[in-house]
Amino acid sequence: MGKAEFYYSFSYRAFSKYKLQLLLIFCVAFFPSSSSSSSGFSFNSYAISCPSAEMMVKNTVRSASDLDPTIPGKLLRLLFHDCFIEGCDASVLLQGNGTERSDPANRSLGGFSVIDSAKRVLEIFCPGIVSCADVLALAARDAVEFAGGPNIQIPTGRKDGTMSAAANVRPNIIDTSFTLDEMAKVFSAKGLSMDDLVTLSGAHTIGSAHCSSFSDRFKLDPNGNVTLIDTSLDRQYAAQLTKFCPAGSRDDSVTVDNDPGSPTLFDNQYYRILLEHKGLFQSDSALLEDERTRNRVLNFANNQDSFFESWGVSFLKLSSIGVKTGDDGEVRQSCSMTNSREGIHS
Ligand code: HEM
């Protein structure tokens, strides 16, 4: 496929010719080598080897999301945690002692069974062709669409990594206590900008969180009144949260929706919540507090189309981080183990 053939589409509304041209330029600039057949990372890369690959993933994600509306959030977070550690190479899916998946920071990840199901179908119809890294990226892409977000095209041809080390998780993942500068530094190391940070944080418009992720933002005084430890949080909202999660609670059995108004809908509500100082994590509130990111929050809160357009661009970047091609990786037979069953770092 030549560079000029690159395309990128949103189905939620037709793009103007001008915007489409801008995106074409972006894609060619951002993936200078991705169009070459030598790298194999390109749009519609399974057109000949497994023409129904993307549809098979989509159908699996659709069925799973219909049965369980929390699946889209899980799949989206799973991709984020995969791509930030060792690149988008499905290293987060590998099971075993000392793998990324075994690290406590990844303890609350979910959606693994959906990836396994899609892979099983693919192995029946196209054995050894479609990588787990592609299945995960496509599944996260589809998850957003099924939750009501934009439908975007992403390149495929990622190879699966053969290494996965828990020790690599903490240095590469962001903690909710990080300042904006600390978050921007981690994003920058992955080739993502502060704008991408604001846009991709919009993922918190779906899904939920355990008490331990935010219950250190407030405490109760002896009279039962809420004291804010993080003053960027709305006091009344904090009081509401204490009903589910007592201050400092590490209770893993309780989850709270990131966006209580529409927890399963991928929309711009996350940014509206931020304006009300009801972002669930300290790292969410930080986006409103800092003038370098505030305008983007305001724009997205007022304009969902703008958020969706930016989402397409930033998601493309996220799902292209550190992609392995050629001999840098393999196509796993099973997503939870390497083909040789070796190479997993402990
Ligand atoms: C920028 C810094 C980020 C921080 C500090 C952060 C932190 C967190 C935390 C603490 C949770 C809750 C985990 C739990 O308690 O179960 C969570 C959930 C989630 N995050 Fe993030 N996140 C960030 C960025 C992202 C990005 C870039 C994405 C995807 C593009 C994402 C997608 C999600 C989703 C969808 C959920 C809900 C998961 C579910 O329902 O199971 N997050 N995040």
Tab-separated table of C-alpha atoms and ligand atoms in Angstrom:
chain	number	residue	atom	x	y	z
A	1	MET	CA	0.000	0.000	0.000
A	2	GLY	CA	1.442	3.421	-1.001
A	3	LYS	CA	1.512	6.432	1.274
A	4	ALA	CA	-1.094	8.203	-0.813
A	5	GLU	CA	-3.508	5.394	-0.152
A	6	PHE	CA	-3.440	5.916	3.586
A	7	TYR	CA	-6.803	6.751	4.887
A	8	TYR	CA	-8.355	7.447	8.169
A	9	SER	CA	-12.030	7.750	8.771
A	10	PHE	CA	-14.556	8.556	11.411
A	11	SER	CA	-18.026	7.201	10.894
A	12	TYR	CA	-19.704	9.431	13.425
A	13	ARG	CA	-19.753	12.163	10.795
A	14	ALA	CA	-18.204	12.800	7.449
A	15	PHE	CA	-14.924	14.637	7.529
A	16	SER	CA	-14.479	17.726	5.455
A	17	LYS	CA	-11.950	17.328	2.679
A	18	TYR	CA	-9.632	19.746	4.456
A	19	LYS	CA	-9.547	17.760	7.698
A	20	LEU	CA	-9.050	14.519	5.835
A	21	GLN	CA	-6.050	15.995	4.019
A	22	LEU	CA	-4.553	17.093	7.330
A	23	LEU	CA	-4.945	13.600	8.691
A	24	LEU	CA	-3.364	12.067	5.607
A	25	ILE	CA	-0.352	14.318	6.125
A	26	PHE	CA	-0.246	13.363	9.799
A	27	CYS	CA	-0.388	9.665	9.101
A	28	VAL	CA	2.367	9.777	6.494
A	29	ALA	CA	4.531	11.949	8.762
A	30	PHE	CA	3.933	9.895	11.863
A	31	PHE	CA	4.409	6.509	10.250
A	32	PRO	CA	7.172	7.176	7.743
A	33	SER	CA	8.012	3.500	7.543
A	34	SER	CA	4.621	2.050	8.311
A	35	SER	CA	3.491	2.238	4.734
A	36	SER	CA	6.356	0.116	3.521
A	37	SER	CA	5.568	-3.518	3.030
A	38	SER	CA	8.960	-4.315	4.559
A	39	SER	CA	7.832	-3.216	8.039
A	40	GLY	CA	4.415	-4.842	7.629
A	41	PHE	CA	2.782	-2.249	9.892
A	42	SER	CA	0.125	-0.726	7.673
A	43	PHE	CA	-3.577	-0.166	7.277
A	44	ASN	CA	-5.555	-3.272	6.375
A	45	SER	CA	-2.432	-5.436	6.536
A	46	TYR	CA	-4.505	-8.631	6.782
A	47	ALA	CA	-6.458	-7.865	3.578
A	48	ILE	CA	-4.975	-10.875	1.807
A	49	SER	CA	-3.718	-13.141	4.606
A	50	CYS	CA	-6.895	-13.001	6.729
A	51	PRO	CA	-9.494	-10.659	5.208
A	52	SER	CA	-12.008	-11.140	8.019
A	53	ALA	CA	-9.524	-10.613	10.860
A	54	GLU	CA	-10.801	-7.199	11.927
A	55	MET	CA	-14.415	-8.332	11.663
A	56	MET	CA	-13.771	-11.401	13.817
A	57	VAL	CA	-12.260	-9.238	16.550
A	58	LYS	CA	-15.132	-6.784	16.259
A	59	ASN	CA	-17.765	-9.505	16.558
A	60	THR	CA	-16.102	-10.923	19.660
A	61	VAL	CA	-15.876	-7.501	21.313
A	62	ARG	CA	-19.484	-6.760	20.380
A	63	SER	CA	-20.790	-9.994	21.940
A	64	ALA	CA	-18.708	-9.541	25.085
A	65	SER	CA	-19.728	-5.887	25.499
A	66	ASP	CA	-23.393	-6.721	24.950
A	67	LEU	CA	-23.200	-9.275	27.754
A	68	ASP	CA	-21.092	-7.107	30.056
A	69	PRO	CA	-21.024	-3.319	29.533
A	70	THR	CA	-17.883	-2.986	31.699
A	71	ILE	CA	-15.818	-4.771	29.032
A	72	PRO	CA	-15.043	-1.710	26.842
A	73	GLY	CA	-13.396	0.107	29.764
A	74	LYS	CA	-11.337	-2.944	30.612
A	75	LEU	CA	-10.116	-3.420	27.050
A	76	LEU	CA	-9.190	0.229	26.659
A	77	ARG	CA	-7.170	0.288	29.876
A	78	LEU	CA	-5.519	-3.006	28.945
A	79	LEU	CA	-4.180	-1.462	25.738
A	80	PHE	CA	-2.848	1.580	27.620
A	81	HIS	CA	-1.015	-0.653	30.067
A	82	ASP	CA	0.339	-2.803	27.253
A	83	CYS	CA	1.621	0.018	25.064
A	84	PHE	CA	3.342	1.989	27.843
A	85	ILE	CA	5.467	-1.015	28.821
A	86	GLU	CA	7.688	-2.444	26.083
A	87	GLY	CA	5.406	-0.958	23.394
A	88	CYS	CA	2.163	-2.349	21.966
A	89	ASP	CA	3.383	-5.947	21.873
A	90	ALA	CA	0.867	-7.814	24.046
A	91	SER	CA	3.530	-8.268	26.738
A	92	VAL	CA	0.837	-7.438	29.306
A	93	LEU	CA	-1.042	-10.604	28.327
A	94	LEU	CA	1.755	-13.031	29.184
A	95	GLN	CA	1.131	-15.067	32.295
A	96	GLY	CA	3.713	-16.287	34.741
A	97	ASN	CA	5.761	-15.327	37.749
A	98	GLY	CA	7.343	-11.907	37.381
A	99	THR	CA	5.463	-10.887	34.241
A	100	GLU	CA	3.928	-7.420	33.773
A	101	ARG	CA	0.537	-8.938	34.415
A	102	SER	CA	1.642	-10.156	37.835
A	103	ASP	CA	2.691	-6.693	39.034
A	104	PRO	CA	0.346	-5.175	41.650
A	105	ALA	CA	-0.070	-2.089	39.446
A	106	ASN	CA	-1.751	-4.369	36.902
A	107	ARG	CA	-3.792	-6.313	39.424
A	108	SER	CA	-7.053	-4.579	38.508
A	109	LEU	CA	-6.685	-5.029	34.754
A	110	GLY	CA	-9.416	-7.029	33.039
A	111	GLY	CA	-10.694	-8.054	29.632
A	112	PHE	CA	-8.085	-10.786	29.104
A	113	SER	CA	-10.737	-13.414	28.341
A	114	VAL	CA	-12.152	-11.306	25.499
A	115	ILE	CA	-8.731	-11.132	23.839
A	116	ASP	CA	-8.317	-14.883	24.328
A	117	SER	CA	-11.734	-15.541	22.758
A	118	ALA	CA	-10.993	-13.408	19.705
A	119	LYS	CA	-7.617	-15.064	19.308
A	120	ARG	CA	-9.158	-18.536	19.506
A	121	VAL	CA	-11.543	-17.686	16.665
A	122	LEU	CA	-8.688	-16.263	14.605
A	123	GLU	CA	-6.554	-19.342	15.179
A	124	ILE	CA	-9.354	-21.491	13.748
A	125	PHE	CA	-9.787	-19.482	10.555
A	126	CYS	CA	-6.317	-17.930	10.107
A	127	PRO	CA	-3.823	-19.951	12.155
A	128	GLY	CA	-0.568	-18.205	12.996
A	129	ILE	CA	-1.450	-15.000	11.124
A	130	VAL	CA	-2.907	-12.396	13.490
A	131	SER	CA	-0.825	-11.256	16.455
A	132	CYS	CA	-2.200	-10.820	19.954
A	133	ALA	CA	-0.843	-7.259	19.901
A	134	ASP	CA	-3.112	-6.512	16.929
A	135	VAL	CA	-6.062	-8.270	18.552
A	136	LEU	CA	-5.651	-6.078	21.633
A	137	ALA	CA	-5.274	-2.830	19.678
A	138	LEU	CA	-8.273	-3.636	17.467
A	139	ALA	CA	-10.349	-4.737	20.457
A	140	ALA	CA	-9.660	-1.472	22.311
A	141	ARG	CA	-10.477	0.486	19.160
A	142	ASP	CA	-13.764	-1.416	18.762
A	143	ALA	CA	-14.544	-1.092	22.461
A	144	VAL	CA	-14.599	2.695	22.118
A	145	GLU	CA	-16.917	2.454	19.139
A	146	PHE	CA	-19.336	0.111	20.922
A	147	ALA	CA	-19.394	2.472	23.898
A	148	GLY	CA	-20.560	5.257	21.568
A	149	GLY	CA	-17.212	6.785	20.650
A	150	PRO	CA	-15.639	7.404	17.264
A	151	ASN	CA	-14.987	4.606	14.797
A	152	ILE	CA	-11.407	4.903	13.604
A	153	GLN	CA	-9.013	3.044	11.353
A	154	ILE	CA	-5.709	1.855	12.796
A	155	PRO	CA	-2.765	0.112	11.153
A	156	THR	CA	-2.067	-3.559	11.911
A	157	GLY	CA	0.946	-5.817	11.603
A	158	ARG	CA	2.230	-5.603	15.179
A	159	LYS	CA	4.284	-8.580	16.271
A	160	ASP	CA	4.020	-10.061	19.765
A	161	GLY	CA	6.845	-9.535	22.218
A	162	THR	CA	8.595	-12.431	23.916
A	163	MET	CA	9.594	-10.570	27.075
A	164	SER	CA	7.478	-9.411	29.979
A	165	ALA	CA	8.949	-8.190	33.259
A	166	ALA	CA	7.077	-6.850	36.253
A	167	ALA	CA	10.081	-4.653	37.005
A	168	ASN	CA	9.305	-2.629	33.869
A	169	VAL	CA	5.785	-1.708	34.974
A	170	ARG	CA	6.288	0.909	37.707
A	171	PRO	CA	8.886	3.013	35.870
A	172	ASN	CA	6.576	3.310	32.863
A	173	ILE	CA	3.089	3.618	34.252
A	174	ILE	CA	1.535	6.726	35.768
A	175	ASP	CA	0.392	6.917	39.345
A	176	THR	CA	-2.624	9.018	40.278
A	177	SER	CA	-0.391	11.068	42.594
A	178	PHE	CA	1.795	12.306	39.711
A	179	THR	CA	1.979	16.007	38.986
A	180	LEU	CA	1.211	17.241	35.478
A	181	ASP	CA	4.932	17.575	34.784
A	182	GLU	CA	5.562	14.011	35.906
A	183	MET	CA	2.737	12.717	33.714
A	184	ALA	CA	3.927	14.770	30.753
A	185	LYS	CA	7.431	13.353	31.183
A	186	VAL	CA	6.206	9.756	30.969
A	187	PHE	CA	4.004	10.583	27.987
A	188	SER	CA	6.840	12.394	26.256
A	189	ALA	CA	9.069	9.337	26.649
A	190	LYS	CA	6.456	7.456	24.607
A	191	GLY	CA	6.268	10.147	21.918
A	192	LEU	CA	3.021	11.560	23.285
A	193	SER	CA	2.399	15.243	23.979
A	194	MET	CA	0.595	17.064	26.762
A	195	ASP	CA	-2.329	17.431	24.353
A	196	ASP	CA	-2.367	13.651	23.950
A	197	LEU	CA	-2.401	13.352	27.743
A	198	VAL	CA	-5.548	15.464	28.004
A	199	THR	CA	-7.199	13.640	25.119
A	200	LEU	CA	-6.362	10.091	26.192
A	201	SER	CA	-7.344	10.804	29.792
A	202	GLY	CA	-10.817	11.181	28.259
A	203	ALA	CA	-10.833	7.364	28.388
A	204	HIS	CA	-11.982	7.884	31.973
A	205	THR	CA	-15.393	8.725	30.575
A	206	ILE	CA	-16.017	4.977	30.852
A	207	GLY	CA	-15.128	2.347	33.403
A	208	SER	CA	-14.625	2.328	37.119
A	209	ALA	CA	-12.017	2.453	39.857
A	210	HIS	CA	-11.305	0.779	43.166
A	211	CYS	CA	-11.351	2.787	46.397
A	212	SER	CA	-7.589	2.614	46.768
A	213	SER	CA	-7.190	4.725	43.611
A	214	PHE	CA	-8.748	7.836	45.125
A	215	SER	CA	-9.643	7.365	48.821
A	216	ASP	CA	-6.456	9.153	49.929
A	217	ARG	CA	-7.902	12.428	48.608
A	218	PHE	CA	-10.128	12.925	51.657
A	219	LYS	CA	-10.612	11.889	55.254
A	220	LEU	CA	-13.325	12.062	57.863
A	221	ASP	CA	-12.822	14.072	61.060
A	222	PRO	CA	-14.019	12.646	64.428
A	223	ASN	CA	-17.414	14.332	63.887
A	224	GLY	CA	-17.895	12.545	60.590
A	225	ASN	CA	-17.251	15.632	58.457
A	226	VAL	CA	-15.198	15.346	55.309
A	227	THR	CA	-11.774	16.961	55.306
A	228	LEU	CA	-10.221	17.369	51.901
A	229	ILE	CA	-6.623	16.297	51.612
A	230	ASP	CA	-6.713	17.142	47.911
A	231	THR	CA	-8.484	20.497	47.758
A	232	SER	CA	-9.019	20.214	44.007
A	233	LEU	CA	-11.852	17.764	44.763
A	234	ASP	CA	-15.412	18.981	45.277
A	235	ARG	CA	-16.281	18.605	48.978
A	236	GLN	CA	-19.831	17.344	48.433
A	237	TYR	CA	-18.630	14.812	45.911
A	238	ALA	CA	-15.992	13.655	48.382
A	239	ALA	CA	-18.729	13.202	50.991
A	240	GLN	CA	-20.675	11.088	48.502
A	241	LEU	CA	-17.591	8.997	47.771
A	242	THR	CA	-17.031	8.242	51.444
A	243	LYS	CA	-20.336	6.370	51.426
A	244	PHE	CA	-18.841	3.802	49.066
A	245	CYS	CA	-15.241	4.129	50.076
A	246	PRO	CA	-14.412	5.154	53.627
A	247	ALA	CA	-11.426	7.515	53.732
A	248	GLY	CA	-8.176	5.677	53.108
A	249	SER	CA	-10.087	2.501	52.212
A	250	ARG	CA	-8.124	-0.134	50.325
A	251	ASP	CA	-11.263	-2.271	49.973
A	252	ASP	CA	-10.859	-4.058	46.661
A	253	SER	CA	-14.405	-5.329	46.534
A	254	VAL	CA	-15.917	-1.896	45.807
A	255	THR	CA	-15.689	0.058	42.563
A	256	VAL	CA	-16.938	3.537	41.743
A	257	ASP	CA	-17.773	4.699	38.222
A	258	ASN	CA	-15.291	7.161	36.753
A	259	ASP	CA	-18.179	9.058	35.163
A	260	PRO	CA	-21.250	8.351	37.317
A	261	GLY	CA	-23.681	10.086	34.927
A	262	SER	CA	-22.914	7.851	31.945
A	263	PRO	CA	-20.417	5.182	33.025
A	264	THR	CA	-20.705	3.038	29.910
A	265	LEU	CA	-21.005	5.826	27.334
A	266	PHE	CA	-17.918	7.139	25.592
A	267	ASP	CA	-18.721	10.847	25.435
A	268	ASN	CA	-17.222	14.180	26.564
A	269	GLN	CA	-18.848	13.991	29.990
A	270	TYR	CA	-15.466	13.326	31.619
A	271	TYR	CA	-14.384	16.886	30.816
A	272	ARG	CA	-17.629	18.336	32.150
A	273	ILE	CA	-17.062	16.455	35.381
A	274	LEU	CA	-13.562	17.898	35.601
A	275	LEU	CA	-15.047	21.407	35.402
A	276	GLU	CA	-17.212	20.527	38.405
A	277	HIS	CA	-14.092	19.381	40.312
A	278	LYS	CA	-15.440	15.839	40.330
A	279	GLY	CA	-12.630	14.089	38.516
A	280	LEU	CA	-12.135	10.837	40.419
A	281	PHE	CA	-8.329	10.788	40.440
A	282	GLN	CA	-5.946	13.490	41.511
A	283	SER	CA	-4.298	13.051	38.096
A	284	ASP	CA	-7.633	13.897	36.440
A	285	SER	CA	-8.091	17.072	38.483
A	286	ALA	CA	-4.535	18.136	37.622
A	287	LEU	CA	-5.622	18.648	34.006
A	288	LEU	CA	-8.018	21.400	35.030
A	289	GLU	CA	-5.735	22.981	37.605
A	290	ASP	CA	-2.872	23.714	35.211
A	291	GLU	CA	-3.185	26.453	32.600
A	292	ARG	CA	-1.193	24.393	30.069
A	293	THR	CA	-4.022	21.845	29.882
A	294	ARG	CA	-7.081	23.769	31.082
A	295	ASN	CA	-8.058	25.213	27.687
A	296	ARG	CA	-8.143	21.791	26.113
A	297	VAL	CA	-10.335	20.505	28.933
A	298	LEU	CA	-12.684	23.463	28.401
A	299	ASN	CA	-12.768	22.917	24.657
A	300	PHE	CA	-13.587	19.211	24.966
A	301	ALA	CA	-16.199	19.883	27.659
A	302	ASN	CA	-17.972	22.196	25.228
A	303	ASN	CA	-17.382	20.322	22.015
A	304	GLN	CA	-17.665	16.547	21.785
A	305	ASP	CA	-16.803	16.528	18.072
A	306	SER	CA	-13.520	18.198	18.879
A	307	PHE	CA	-12.796	15.552	21.520
A	308	PHE	CA	-13.646	12.729	19.088
A	309	GLU	CA	-11.427	14.171	16.351
A	310	SER	CA	-8.504	14.489	18.754
A	311	TRP	CA	-9.212	11.048	20.168
A	312	GLY	CA	-8.696	9.500	16.723
A	313	VAL	CA	-5.291	11.133	16.365
A	314	SER	CA	-4.103	10.378	19.922
A	315	PHE	CA	-5.413	6.807	19.917
A	316	LEU	CA	-3.525	6.181	16.690
A	317	LYS	CA	-0.351	7.381	18.410
A	318	LEU	CA	-1.024	5.353	21.564
A	319	SER	CA	-1.663	2.152	19.628
A	320	SER	CA	1.534	2.647	17.603
A	321	ILE	CA	3.981	3.030	20.502
A	322	GLY	CA	7.074	0.826	20.135
A	323	VAL	CA	5.431	-1.509	17.641
A	324	LYS	CA	7.537	-4.579	16.870
A	325	THR	CA	7.689	-5.809	13.298
A	326	GLY	CA	9.553	-8.464	11.336
A	327	ASP	CA	11.914	-10.566	13.423
A	328	ASP	CA	11.540	-8.309	16.478
A	329	GLY	CA	8.603	-10.417	17.580
A	330	GLU	CA	6.408	-13.391	16.781
A	331	VAL	CA	2.755	-14.223	16.244
A	332	ARG	CA	1.797	-16.079	19.390
A	333	GLN	CA	-0.421	-19.140	19.189
A	334	SER	CA	-1.882	-18.362	22.576
A	335	CYS	CA	-1.928	-14.811	23.936
A	336	SER	CA	-0.968	-15.787	27.473
A	337	MET	CA	2.292	-17.518	26.584
A	338	THR	CA	5.143	-17.136	24.122
A	339	ASN	CA	5.455	-19.798	21.433
A	340	SER	CA	8.602	-21.194	23.031
A	341	ARG	CA	7.137	-20.712	26.513
A	342	GLU	CA	10.471	-19.110	27.372
A	343	GLY	CA	11.834	-15.599	27.475
A	344	ILE	CA	9.576	-14.327	30.205
A	345	HIS	CA	11.645	-12.330	32.650
A	346	SER	CA	11.129	-12.877	36.297
B	1	HEM	C1	-2.736	9.741	32.477
B	1	HEM	C2	-2.646	9.055	33.540
B	1	HEM	C3	-3.585	7.976	33.966
B	1	HEM	C4	-3.754	7.578	35.260
B	1	HEM	C5	-3.021	8.109	36.465
B	1	HEM	C6	-4.734	6.545	35.251
B	1	HEM	C7	-5.144	5.862	36.380
B	1	HEM	C8	-6.195	4.992	36.422
B	1	HEM	C9	-6.665	4.326	37.620
B	1	HEM	C10	-6.046	4.444	38.990
B	1	HEM	C11	-7.753	3.610	37.281
B	1	HEM	C12	-8.614	2.767	38.227
B	1	HEM	C13	-7.979	1.434	38.477
B	1	HEM	C14	-8.761	0.695	39.521
B	1	HEM	O1	-8.790	1.175	40.657
B	1	HEM	O2	-9.352	-0.350	39.207
B	1	HEM	C15	-7.987	3.819	35.885
B	1	HEM	C16	-9.031	3.288	35.180
B	1	HEM	C17	-9.147	3.382	33.828
B	1	HEM	N1	-8.251	3.973	32.970
B	1	HEM	FE1	-6.751	5.184	33.472
B	1	HEM	N2	-5.172	6.335	33.983
B	1	HEM	C18	-4.490	7.179	33.167
B	1	HEM	C19	-4.602	7.231	31.794
B	1	HEM	C20	-5.389	6.408	31.048
B	1	HEM	C21	-5.331	6.265	29.632
B	1	HEM	C22	-4.343	6.993	28.732
B	1	HEM	C23	-6.289	5.384	29.268
B	1	HEM	C24	-6.639	4.839	27.926
B	1	HEM	C25	-6.423	5.462	26.799
B	1	HEM	C26	-6.968	4.992	30.481
B	1	HEM	C27	-8.062	4.177	30.539
B	1	HEM	C28	-8.701	3.801	31.702
B	1	HEM	C29	-9.971	3.110	31.739
B	1	HEM	C30	-10.857	2.800	30.528
B	1	HEM	C31	-10.249	2.833	33.073
B	1	HEM	C32	-11.441	2.045	33.626
B	1	HEM	C33	-11.017	0.571	33.667
B	1	HEM	C34	-12.107	-0.378	34.106
B	1	HEM	O3	-13.270	-0.017	34.133
B	1	HEM	O4	-11.777	-1.541	34.437
B	1	HEM	N3	-6.374	5.596	31.530
B	1	HEM	N4	-7.016	4.637	35.379
